[in-house]
């Protein structure tokens, strides 16, 4: 089937989407433009998650924070499925639609510019498959995201979830820099019990390697600097460069030792 674009009250045409992107959204899009997936997983790890979704044979699915749509488009090429792909960045959605128009899709994909909470307020039916890769901030913390997403899953439904984790206890300076609580994220041994508390049984866990992290950080840095170099406004360009350098310094000093990125495949086994 062809890609279906269903307008909502928050959607605009492609041209106005590009014009209405915030400065932050423009930076984010540029930072991830060279990445097939906007996360530190390797291509093989992402394919593993896509195949897990494919073998689940869901009929109705939703992805939170779909970005440029790589995950849902890969899945829709393999099977008949009804997919709602949500993002608030109009530039990412524009690119997703362009890519979808060039692909032979078996599934039906609706790219929607809306936030997750507004979407679920309007669509209260349970889903067979929910995908949320690095987008838990749509609900608050990763813990809050798990609770909300579990409630939206049908019993026996699959959640594919990925988010930052602590590879080891973080330094207090890094916690202050990130402006988070240490308890917002978990360490690997805690994951199983956290998912169980939300009525979810873990089937599989994946962890980004140090090499894929470094490749991800390098691509994001290059994208930010390239964006800065194209800006006519000197102050804005310097702001982007400073932001990129500040993050790189914090990551190299603290983050590469304590940050991890984990992906999970889980099945809903109980009502919560």
PDB file of N, CA and C in Angstrom, residues 63-119:
ATOM      1  N   UNK A  63       4.409   3.908  16.632  1.00  0.00           N
ATOM      2  CA  UNK A  63       5.766   4.259  17.066  1.00  0.00           C
ATOM      3  C   UNK A  63       5.761   5.673  17.608  1.00  0.00           C
ATOM      4  N   UNK A  64       6.324   5.827  18.794  1.00  0.00           N
ATOM      5  CA  UNK A  64       6.470   7.131  19.436  1.00  0.00           C
ATOM      6  C   UNK A  64       7.828   7.692  19.059  1.00  0.00           C
ATOM      7  N   UNK A  65       7.866   8.902  18.503  1.00  0.00           N
ATOM      8  CA  UNK A  65       9.135   9.499  18.103  1.00  0.00           C
ATOM      9  C   UNK A  65       9.767   8.768  16.938  1.00  0.00           C
ATOM     10  N   UNK A  66       9.043   8.700  15.831  1.00  0.00           N
ATOM     11  CA  UNK A  66       9.487   7.889  14.687  1.00  0.00           C
ATOM     12  C   UNK A  66      10.642   8.502  13.924  1.00  0.00           C
ATOM     13  N   UNK A  67      10.948   9.793  14.148  1.00  0.00           N
ATOM     14  CA  UNK A  67      12.020  10.438  13.394  1.00  0.00           C
ATOM     15  C   UNK A  67      11.746  10.379  11.903  1.00  0.00           C
ATOM     16  N   UNK A  68      12.733   9.956  11.153  1.00  0.00           N
ATOM     17  CA  UNK A  68      12.592   9.885   9.696  1.00  0.00           C
ATOM     18  C   UNK A  68      11.942   8.593   9.224  1.00  0.00           C
ATOM     19  N   UNK A  69      11.426   7.816  10.155  1.00  0.00           N
ATOM     20  CA  UNK A  69      10.579   6.680   9.810  1.00  0.00           C
ATOM     21  C   UNK A  69      11.267   5.393   9.429  1.00  0.00           C
ATOM     22  N   UNK A  70      12.572   5.276   9.690  1.00  0.00           N
ATOM     23  CA  UNK A  70      13.314   4.106   9.219  1.00  0.00           C
ATOM     24  C   UNK A  70      12.764   2.800   9.779  1.00  0.00           C
ATOM     25  N   UNK A  71      12.405   2.772  11.066  1.00  0.00           N
ATOM     26  CA  UNK A  71      11.928   1.534  11.682  1.00  0.00           C
ATOM     27  C   UNK A  71      10.583   1.112  11.087  1.00  0.00           C
ATOM     28  N   UNK A  72       9.622   2.026  11.078  1.00  0.00           N
ATOM     29  CA  UNK A  72       8.278   1.648  10.605  1.00  0.00           C
ATOM     30  C   UNK A  72       8.291   1.323   9.118  1.00  0.00           C
ATOM     31  N   UNK A  73       9.128   2.010   8.349  1.00  0.00           N
ATOM     32  CA  UNK A  73       9.181   1.740   6.916  1.00  0.00           C
ATOM     33  C   UNK A  73       9.813   0.375   6.638  1.00  0.00           C
ATOM     34  N   UNK A  74      10.828   0.012   7.427  1.00  0.00           N
ATOM     35  CA  UNK A  74      11.415  -1.322   7.281  1.00  0.00           C
ATOM     36  C   UNK A  74      10.393  -2.397   7.614  1.00  0.00           C
ATOM     37  N   UNK A  75       9.612  -2.172   8.655  1.00  0.00           N
ATOM     38  CA  UNK A  75       8.593  -3.145   9.049  1.00  0.00           C
ATOM     39  C   UNK A  75       7.469  -3.214   8.018  1.00  0.00           C
ATOM     40  N   UNK A  76       7.032  -2.061   7.516  1.00  0.00           N
ATOM     41  CA  UNK A  76       5.924  -2.021   6.556  1.00  0.00           C
ATOM     42  C   UNK A  76       6.297  -2.623   5.211  1.00  0.00           C
ATOM     43  N   UNK A  77       7.591  -2.743   4.924  1.00  0.00           N
ATOM     44  CA  UNK A  77       8.012  -3.415   3.689  1.00  0.00           C
ATOM     45  C   UNK A  77       7.919  -4.930   3.804  1.00  0.00           C
ATOM     46  N   UNK A  78       7.815  -5.433   5.036  1.00  0.00           N
ATOM     47  CA  UNK A  78       7.838  -6.877   5.254  1.00  0.00           C
ATOM     48  C   UNK A  78       6.467  -7.487   5.465  1.00  0.00           C
ATOM     49  N   UNK A  79       5.477  -6.677   5.854  1.00  0.00           N
ATOM     50  CA  UNK A  79       4.191  -7.280   6.205  1.00  0.00           C
ATOM     51  C   UNK A  79       3.056  -6.274   6.101  1.00  0.00           C
ATOM     52  N   UNK A  80       1.861  -6.807   6.047  1.00  0.00           N
ATOM     53  CA  UNK A  80       0.665  -5.978   6.111  1.00  0.00           C
ATOM     54  C   UNK A  80       0.423  -5.615   7.569  1.00  0.00           C
ATOM     55  N   UNK A  81       0.367  -4.340   7.828  1.00  0.00           N
ATOM     56  CA  UNK A  81       0.220  -3.851   9.199  1.00  0.00           C
ATOM     57  C   UNK A  81      -0.282  -2.420   9.136  1.00  0.00           C
ATOM     58  N   UNK A  82      -1.031  -1.996  10.137  1.00  0.00           N
ATOM     59  CA  UNK A  82      -1.490  -0.618  10.237  1.00  0.00           C
ATOM     60  C   UNK A  82      -0.603   0.093  11.261  1.00  0.00           C
ATOM     61  N   UNK A  83       0.196   1.038  10.806  1.00  0.00           N
ATOM     62  CA  UNK A  83       1.180   1.701  11.649  1.00  0.00           C
ATOM     63  C   UNK A  83       0.892   3.189  11.740  1.00  0.00           C
ATOM     64  N   UNK A  84       0.809   3.701  12.964  1.00  0.00           N
ATOM     65  CA  UNK A  84       0.779   5.143  13.193  1.00  0.00           C
ATOM     66  C   UNK A  84       2.172   5.551  13.657  1.00  0.00           C
ATOM     67  N   UNK A  85       2.790   6.482  12.948  1.00  0.00           N
ATOM     68  CA  UNK A  85       4.152   6.918  13.258  1.00  0.00           C
ATOM     69  C   UNK A  85       4.098   8.371  13.701  1.00  0.00           C
ATOM     70  N   UNK A  86       4.443   8.618  14.966  1.00  0.00           N
ATOM     71  CA  UNK A  86       4.275   9.940  15.562  1.00  0.00           C
ATOM     72  C   UNK A  86       5.610  10.638  15.749  1.00  0.00           C
ATOM     73  N   UNK A  87       5.626  11.942  15.476  1.00  0.00           N
ATOM     74  CA  UNK A  87       6.776  12.759  15.826  1.00  0.00           C
ATOM     75  C   UNK A  87       6.320  14.210  15.879  1.00  0.00           C
ATOM     76  N   UNK A  88       7.048  15.025  16.619  1.00  0.00           N
ATOM     77  CA  UNK A  88       6.694  16.448  16.697  1.00  0.00           C
ATOM     78  C   UNK A  88       7.601  17.299  15.818  1.00  0.00           C
ATOM     79  N   UNK A  89       8.628  16.683  15.204  1.00  0.00           N
ATOM     80  CA  UNK A  89       9.551  17.426  14.353  1.00  0.00           C
ATOM     81  C   UNK A  89       9.083  17.370  12.907  1.00  0.00           C
ATOM     82  N   UNK A  90       8.644  18.494  12.340  1.00  0.00           N
ATOM     83  CA  UNK A  90       8.117  18.464  10.976  1.00  0.00           C
ATOM     84  C   UNK A  90       9.166  18.129   9.929  1.00  0.00           C
ATOM     85  N   UNK A  91      10.428  18.429  10.197  1.00  0.00           N
ATOM     86  CA  UNK A  91      11.482  18.114   9.234  1.00  0.00           C
ATOM     87  C   UNK A  91      11.698  16.610   9.122  1.00  0.00           C
ATOM     88  N   UNK A  92      11.678  15.933  10.250  1.00  0.00           N
ATOM     89  CA  UNK A  92      11.819  14.476  10.244  1.00  0.00           C
ATOM     90  C   UNK A  92      10.648  13.819   9.519  1.00  0.00           C
ATOM     91  N   UNK A  93       9.453  14.316   9.772  1.00  0.00           N
ATOM     92  CA  UNK A  93       8.269  13.744   9.133  1.00  0.00           C
ATOM     93  C   UNK A  93       8.271  13.988   7.631  1.00  0.00           C
ATOM     94  N   UNK A  94       8.738  15.148   7.226  1.00  0.00           N
ATOM     95  CA  UNK A  94       8.823  15.439   5.795  1.00  0.00           C
ATOM     96  C   UNK A  94       9.757  14.446   5.113  1.00  0.00           C
ATOM     97  N   UNK A  95      10.898  14.189   5.745  1.00  0.00           N
ATOM     98  CA  UNK A  95      11.840  13.226   5.182  1.00  0.00           C
ATOM     99  C   UNK A  95      11.238  11.814   5.177  1.00  0.00           C
ATOM    100  N   UNK A  96      10.519  11.464   6.222  1.00  0.00           N
ATOM    101  CA  UNK A  96       9.890  10.143   6.294  1.00  0.00           C
ATOM    102  C   UNK A  96       8.898   9.958   5.152  1.00  0.00           C
ATOM    103  N   UNK A  97       8.102  10.969   4.882  1.00  0.00           N
ATOM    104  CA  UNK A  97       7.120  10.881   3.799  1.00  0.00           C
ATOM    105  C   UNK A  97       7.804  10.745   2.435  1.00  0.00           C
ATOM    106  N   UNK A  98       8.885  11.477   2.257  1.00  0.00           N
ATOM    107  CA  UNK A  98       9.623  11.391   0.996  1.00  0.00           C
ATOM    108  C   UNK A  98      10.186   9.994   0.786  1.00  0.00           C
ATOM    109  N   UNK A  99      10.726   9.412   1.843  1.00  0.00           N
ATOM    110  CA  UNK A  99      11.276   8.064   1.737  1.00  0.00           C
ATOM    111  C   UNK A  99      10.174   7.030   1.505  1.00  0.00           C
ATOM    112  N   UNK A 100       9.056   7.213   2.194  1.00  0.00           N
ATOM    113  CA  UNK A 100       7.946   6.268   2.051  1.00  0.00           C
ATOM    114  C   UNK A 100       7.418   6.238   0.623  1.00  0.00           C
ATOM    115  N   UNK A 101       7.417   7.385  -0.019  1.00  0.00           N
ATOM    116  CA  UNK A 101       6.888   7.478  -1.386  1.00  0.00           C
ATOM    117  C   UNK A 101       7.734   6.694  -2.378  1.00  0.00           C
ATOM    118  N   UNK A 102       8.956   6.351  -2.006  1.00  0.00           N
ATOM    119  CA  UNK A 102       9.861   5.647  -2.915  1.00  0.00           C
ATOM    120  C   UNK A 102       9.966   4.150  -2.613  1.00  0.00           C
ATOM    121  N   UNK A 103       9.215   3.687  -1.617  1.00  0.00           N
ATOM    122  CA  UNK A 103       9.361   2.300  -1.178  1.00  0.00           C
ATOM    123  C   UNK A 103       8.113   1.471  -1.490  1.00  0.00           C
ATOM    124  N   UNK A 104       8.301   0.170  -1.767  1.00  0.00           N
ATOM    125  CA  UNK A 104       7.162  -0.733  -1.975  1.00  0.00           C
ATOM    126  C   UNK A 104       6.642  -1.238  -0.630  1.00  0.00           C
ATOM    127  N   UNK A 105       5.644  -0.579  -0.093  1.00  0.00           N
ATOM    128  CA  UNK A 105       5.152  -0.913   1.237  1.00  0.00           C
ATOM    129  C   UNK A 105       3.981  -1.894   1.157  1.00  0.00           C
ATOM    130  N   UNK A 106       4.064  -2.925   1.969  1.00  0.00           N
ATOM    131  CA  UNK A 106       2.933  -3.839   2.144  1.00  0.00           C
ATOM    132  C   UNK A 106       1.990  -3.313   3.215  1.00  0.00           C
ATOM    133  N   UNK A 107       2.536  -2.627   4.191  1.00  0.00           N
ATOM    134  CA  UNK A 107       1.744  -2.094   5.293  1.00  0.00           C
ATOM    135  C   UNK A 107       1.290  -0.676   5.041  1.00  0.00           C
ATOM    136  N   UNK A 108       0.405  -0.226   5.891  1.00  0.00           N
ATOM    137  CA  UNK A 108      -0.160   1.120   5.812  1.00  0.00           C
ATOM    138  C   UNK A 108       0.446   1.961   6.921  1.00  0.00           C
ATOM    139  N   UNK A 109       1.149   3.031   6.533  1.00  0.00           N
ATOM    140  CA  UNK A 109       1.826   3.884   7.499  1.00  0.00           C
ATOM    141  C   UNK A 109       1.212   5.274   7.476  1.00  0.00           C
ATOM    142  N   UNK A 110       0.819   5.760   8.634  1.00  0.00           N
ATOM    143  CA  UNK A 110       0.295   7.119   8.773  1.00  0.00           C
ATOM    144  C   UNK A 110       1.296   7.932   9.578  1.00  0.00           C
ATOM    145  N   UNK A 111       1.921   8.920   8.946  1.00  0.00           N
ATOM    146  CA  UNK A 111       2.854   9.798   9.639  1.00  0.00           C
ATOM    147  C   UNK A 111       2.086  10.995  10.191  1.00  0.00           C
ATOM    148  N   UNK A 112       2.151  11.174  11.497  1.00  0.00           N
ATOM    149  CA  UNK A 112       1.342  12.182  12.183  1.00  0.00           C
ATOM    150  C   UNK A 112       2.213  13.113  13.007  1.00  0.00           C
ATOM    151  N   UNK A 113       2.046  14.393  12.803  1.00  0.00           N
ATOM    152  CA  UNK A 113       2.760  15.370  13.622  1.00  0.00           C
ATOM    153  C   UNK A 113       1.915  15.682  14.846  1.00  0.00           C
ATOM    154  N   UNK A 114       2.209  14.976  15.904  1.00  0.00           N
ATOM    155  CA  UNK A 114       1.478  15.133  17.153  1.00  0.00           C
ATOM    156  C   UNK A 114       2.306  14.538  18.275  1.00  0.00           C
ATOM    157  N   UNK A 115       2.053  14.966  19.499  1.00  0.00           N
ATOM    158  CA  UNK A 115       2.754  14.363  20.634  1.00  0.00           C
ATOM    159  C   UNK A 115       2.009  13.109  21.084  1.00  0.00           C
ATOM    160  N   UNK A 116       2.713  12.248  21.787  1.00  0.00           N
ATOM    161  CA  UNK A 116       2.181  10.943  22.157  1.00  0.00           C
ATOM    162  C   UNK A 116       0.954  11.052  23.053  1.00  0.00           C
ATOM    163  N   UNK A 117       0.985  11.961  24.004  1.00  0.00           N
ATOM    164  CA  UNK A 117      -0.124  12.039  24.947  1.00  0.00           C
ATOM    165  C   UNK A 117      -1.406  12.514  24.257  1.00  0.00           C
ATOM    166  N   UNK A 118      -1.285  13.453  23.328  1.00  0.00           N
ATOM    167  CA  UNK A 118      -2.458  13.895  22.572  1.00  0.00           C
ATOM    168  C   UNK A 118      -2.993  12.759  21.710  1.00  0.00           C
ATOM    169  N   UNK A 119      -2.078  12.002  21.108  1.00  0.00           N
ATOM    170  CA  UNK A 119      -2.494  10.886  20.267  1.00  0.00           C
ATOM    171  C   UNK A 119      -3.267   9.847  21.069  1.00  0.00           C
TER     172      UNK A 119
END
